[in-house]
């Protein structure tokens, strides 16, 4: 386990050298990768979302694909399609961009709902079904999607079913003045990505993910987590609470955090630390609460603060 933790520390150093001054964000992203989750980055353009995705792929020697989502993008452009082979007199499946280890879905909310729905199966089952035939995706496979929270023209809000497939929703945000000065000089001659080296093979990542599954979660802690989730289903400000899929993802996320904290068991602090990031984007607020200025994160924070911690 110590060897695995050293590999993860090296990955963290790599990513912090690319995205400067955002250690907490990098830690959450690594947490999600270890938990086999998908990431939604909702942020303004130019803060390093694409660079971050490329750095992750390069660090673990994984196959990387980037798709720019636009209104005219079709599901077949992502998933692939059956192409007729005149020599053989039959159809051959030509794989799309989704057949990779890391898929960057850039500006995902610019594509139509039909195209967005093409990712649902791949994100939940790691496979693609075309013309009645299923094709497994490489392992590991995870999606890093981006969307701009400011520009709403020509966009399609992500449906609840798709939001539920993302383990976390994050914002990188602007760097501090000092860090932005460092960024200027770090890219004066070469891009930092050019110097990124592979710190682990993706096969090693798969081994780490298997080890994390063995981390202990006491029944009392699981009950505490489920009590928080049940509160989202019975809150007057919430129209749609967290699903069982969300519970499963939360369970995996707290195990991964315990690993990052050098523990083989989970604590209530793991749940409290991750609740806002894992649960906020999965709930739908009641209309009255939404237009009265209440934020999803505030509702989750309130629920967590009022739920008794197991003794």
XYZ file of C-alpha atoms in Angstrom:
311
model
C 0.000 0.000 0.000
C 2.902 2.365 0.720
C 4.155 1.854 -2.837
C 0.701 2.654 -4.202
C 0.423 5.786 -2.052
C 3.806 6.963 -3.362
C 2.495 6.594 -6.926
C -0.592 8.652 -6.068
C 1.574 11.323 -4.406
C 3.648 11.537 -7.598
C 0.436 11.967 -9.595
C -0.626 14.768 -7.258
C 2.753 16.511 -7.683
C 2.408 16.246 -11.464
C -1.039 17.831 -11.520
C -0.131 20.571 -9.041
C 2.770 21.537 -11.302
C 0.255 22.120 -14.118
C -2.659 23.715 -12.227
C -0.964 25.969 -9.713
C -2.467 27.015 -6.393
C -5.392 24.569 -6.523
C -4.265 21.749 -4.234
C -7.744 21.103 -2.820
C -9.245 20.829 -6.310
C -6.484 18.459 -7.448
C -6.977 16.341 -4.334
C -10.715 16.024 -5.050
C -10.062 15.111 -8.680
C -7.603 12.364 -7.692
C -10.112 11.204 -5.069
C -12.707 10.846 -7.838
C -10.358 9.009 -10.202
C -9.507 6.491 -7.477
C -13.241 6.007 -6.813
C -13.871 5.277 -10.535
C -16.018 8.399 -10.876
C -16.672 10.944 -13.616
C -15.965 14.644 -13.158
C -17.986 17.696 -14.198
C -15.963 20.921 -14.256
C -18.258 23.931 -14.373
C -16.048 26.938 -14.874
C -15.233 29.900 -17.060
C -13.003 29.400 -20.138
C -9.245 29.550 -19.803
C -8.640 28.282 -16.264
C -6.935 25.050 -17.384
C -9.697 22.441 -17.632
C -8.429 20.921 -20.893
C -4.807 21.131 -19.751
C -5.713 19.316 -16.543
C -7.382 16.459 -18.436
C -4.351 16.079 -20.707
C -2.007 16.115 -17.707
C -3.957 13.292 -16.049
C -3.814 11.193 -19.218
C -0.096 11.783 -19.656
C 0.638 11.054 -15.991
C -0.939 7.584 -16.132
C -0.001 6.812 -19.749
C -3.672 6.561 -20.731
C -5.387 6.969 -24.089
C -6.954 10.427 -24.273
C -9.754 11.702 -26.516
C -11.201 15.182 -26.707
C -14.599 15.950 -28.240
C -15.795 19.508 -28.728
C -19.533 19.355 -28.124
C -21.554 21.476 -30.568
C -25.273 21.619 -31.514
C -24.670 19.579 -34.696
C -22.693 16.803 -32.962
C -24.345 13.377 -33.352
C -24.218 10.356 -31.011
C -22.385 8.390 -33.726
C -19.601 11.008 -33.695
C -18.871 9.992 -30.108
C -19.844 6.329 -29.974
C -18.998 5.156 -33.482
C -21.092 3.653 -36.247
C -21.483 0.649 -38.531
C -19.719 1.258 -41.875
C -20.448 -0.855 -44.953
C -17.443 -2.756 -46.311
C -18.070 -3.420 -50.030
C -15.249 -5.987 -50.253
C -16.649 -8.140 -47.454
C -20.259 -7.286 -48.216
C -20.899 -6.616 -44.540
C -20.967 -3.840 -41.965
C -17.977 -3.121 -39.731
C -18.144 -1.171 -36.512
C -15.894 1.872 -36.523
C -15.136 2.933 -32.959
C -15.796 6.522 -31.920
C -13.926 8.859 -29.598
C -15.445 7.277 -26.478
C -13.170 4.246 -26.865
C -10.403 5.634 -24.698
C -9.364 5.814 -21.045
C -10.065 9.519 -20.525
C -12.724 11.324 -22.538
C -12.783 15.110 -22.355
C -16.324 16.219 -23.222
C -15.622 19.897 -23.786
C -18.593 22.256 -23.329
C -20.889 19.254 -22.968
C -24.005 21.409 -22.579
C -23.679 22.756 -26.137
C -24.748 19.419 -27.654
C -28.394 18.423 -28.071
C -30.101 16.172 -25.493
C -30.008 13.360 -28.054
C -26.217 13.549 -28.244
C -25.811 13.968 -24.494
C -27.869 10.817 -23.950
C -25.327 8.896 -26.014
C -22.962 9.085 -23.050
C -25.386 7.690 -20.457
C -24.647 4.006 -21.087
C -20.902 4.491 -21.379
C -20.739 6.476 -18.129
C -22.758 3.996 -16.067
C -21.886 0.638 -17.643
C -18.552 1.261 -19.428
C -19.937 -0.066 -22.687
C -21.523 1.146 -25.908
C -24.470 -0.426 -27.725
C -24.744 0.218 -31.466
C -27.079 -1.609 -33.861
C -28.043 -4.025 -31.082
C -24.457 -5.060 -30.321
C -22.565 -4.100 -27.149
C -18.891 -3.134 -27.142
C -16.923 -2.842 -23.881
C -14.889 0.298 -23.256
C -11.240 0.201 -22.158
C -10.538 0.111 -18.441
C -10.082 2.446 -16.686
C -12.610 4.734 -18.350
C -13.791 8.053 -17.030
C -15.272 11.249 -18.414
C -14.120 14.759 -17.631
C -16.843 17.104 -18.871
C -16.739 20.891 -18.908
C -19.411 23.531 -19.149
C -19.442 27.319 -18.966
C -21.741 28.590 -16.174
C -21.984 32.082 -17.680
C -22.855 31.566 -21.362
C -26.378 30.156 -21.741
C -26.982 30.975 -25.438
C -27.120 27.844 -27.565
C -26.816 25.478 -24.611
C -28.919 22.599 -23.303
C -29.010 22.036 -19.531
C -27.814 18.575 -18.535
C -30.759 16.355 -17.537
C -30.951 14.932 -14.011
C -30.108 11.411 -15.255
C -26.822 12.646 -16.684
C -25.928 14.834 -13.701
C -26.421 11.771 -11.514
C -23.673 9.963 -13.408
C -21.024 12.487 -12.393
C -19.337 11.685 -9.093
C -18.563 15.333 -8.374
C -19.099 18.811 -9.770
C -16.195 21.214 -9.295
C -14.954 24.671 -10.210
C -11.238 25.376 -10.577
C -11.627 29.145 -10.304
C -9.153 31.955 -10.879
C -5.609 31.650 -9.517
C -4.273 34.113 -6.952
C -2.156 37.048 -8.196
C 1.043 35.321 -7.115
C 0.130 32.032 -8.757
C -0.907 33.778 -11.977
C 2.513 35.443 -12.135
C 4.068 31.981 -11.732
C 1.895 30.739 -14.591
C 3.174 33.523 -16.856
C 6.797 32.571 -16.293
C 6.208 28.810 -16.352
C 4.922 29.088 -19.945
C 7.430 31.695 -21.118
C 9.414 29.228 -23.246
C 7.675 25.851 -23.041
C 4.315 24.558 -21.919
C 4.505 22.651 -18.598
C 2.711 19.719 -20.270
C 5.837 19.111 -22.345
C 7.791 18.199 -19.223
C 5.111 15.992 -17.631
C 6.314 12.415 -17.211
C 4.339 9.231 -16.665
C 4.325 8.447 -12.938
C 2.232 5.280 -13.054
C 0.811 2.902 -15.615
C -2.946 2.791 -15.850
C -2.712 -0.904 -14.904
C -1.321 0.286 -11.562
C -4.303 2.604 -11.198
C -6.610 -0.391 -11.663
C -4.728 -2.248 -8.911
C -5.069 0.726 -6.569
C -8.808 0.940 -7.265
C -9.178 -2.735 -6.318
C -7.268 -2.181 -3.058
C -9.459 0.807 -2.188
C -12.551 -1.407 -2.455
C -11.228 -3.337 0.597
C -11.136 -0.250 2.857
C -13.439 -0.711 5.855
C -16.632 1.245 6.432
C -18.355 0.542 9.747
C -22.114 -0.087 9.613
C -22.726 2.911 11.894
C -20.885 5.111 9.407
C -22.888 3.705 6.487
C -26.085 4.484 8.429
C -24.837 8.032 9.005
C -24.232 8.457 5.283
C -27.652 7.055 4.365
C -29.344 9.277 6.945
C -27.839 12.336 5.214
C -29.057 11.033 1.862
C -32.543 10.319 3.228
C -32.726 13.892 4.475
C -32.347 15.068 0.853
C -35.433 13.010 -0.006
C -37.533 14.529 2.764
C -36.456 18.156 2.719
C -39.066 20.828 1.971
C -36.583 22.774 -0.177
C -35.744 19.764 -2.364
C -37.978 18.396 -5.124
C -35.682 15.489 -6.115
C -33.313 13.886 -3.612
C -30.175 11.794 -4.051
C -30.625 8.450 -5.818
C -29.221 5.037 -4.779
C -26.654 5.537 -7.544
C -25.528 8.604 -5.642
C -25.277 6.531 -2.449
C -23.012 3.999 -4.167
C -20.772 6.744 -5.526
C -20.604 8.443 -2.130
C -19.593 5.106 -0.584
C -16.725 4.714 -3.082
C -15.623 8.330 -2.640
C -15.220 8.090 1.140
C -13.133 4.923 0.732
C -10.852 6.704 -1.737
C -10.493 9.648 0.639
C -9.484 7.295 3.464
C -6.761 5.916 1.174
C -5.518 9.441 0.413
C -5.421 10.127 4.157
C -3.271 7.014 4.663
C -6.014 5.046 6.443
C -7.568 1.631 5.804
C -10.844 2.700 7.433
C -13.303 5.581 6.972
C -14.276 8.317 9.420
C -17.283 10.677 9.715
C -14.984 13.481 8.547
C -14.698 11.757 5.155
C -18.456 12.012 4.736
C -18.622 15.605 5.975
C -15.742 16.667 3.708
C -17.174 15.157 0.523
C -20.938 15.602 0.979
C -21.241 18.982 -0.759
C -19.160 17.886 -3.772
C -20.855 14.506 -4.220
C -24.473 15.399 -3.403
C -25.146 19.030 -4.381
C -25.405 18.517 -8.139
C -27.678 15.475 -7.690
C -30.560 17.325 -6.031
C -33.250 19.464 -7.651
C -34.560 22.383 -5.624
C -38.229 23.252 -5.312
C -39.211 26.233 -7.476
C -39.837 28.474 -4.477
C -36.452 27.629 -2.927
C -34.666 28.025 -6.255
C -35.997 31.521 -6.910
C -35.554 32.683 -3.335
C -31.779 32.485 -3.790
C -31.112 29.259 -1.872
C -28.074 27.365 -3.190
C -27.856 23.582 -3.430
C -24.554 23.525 -1.550
C -26.111 25.482 1.328
C -28.960 22.974 1.607
C -26.535 20.027 1.738
C -24.344 21.839 4.276
C -27.391 22.457 6.457
C -28.459 18.801 6.266
C -24.963 17.547 7.178
C -24.631 19.983 10.087
C -27.975 18.844 11.568
C -27.426 15.081 11.148
C -26.031 13.509 14.361
C -22.591 11.936 14.027
C -22.477 8.276 15.152
C -20.780 7.663 18.496
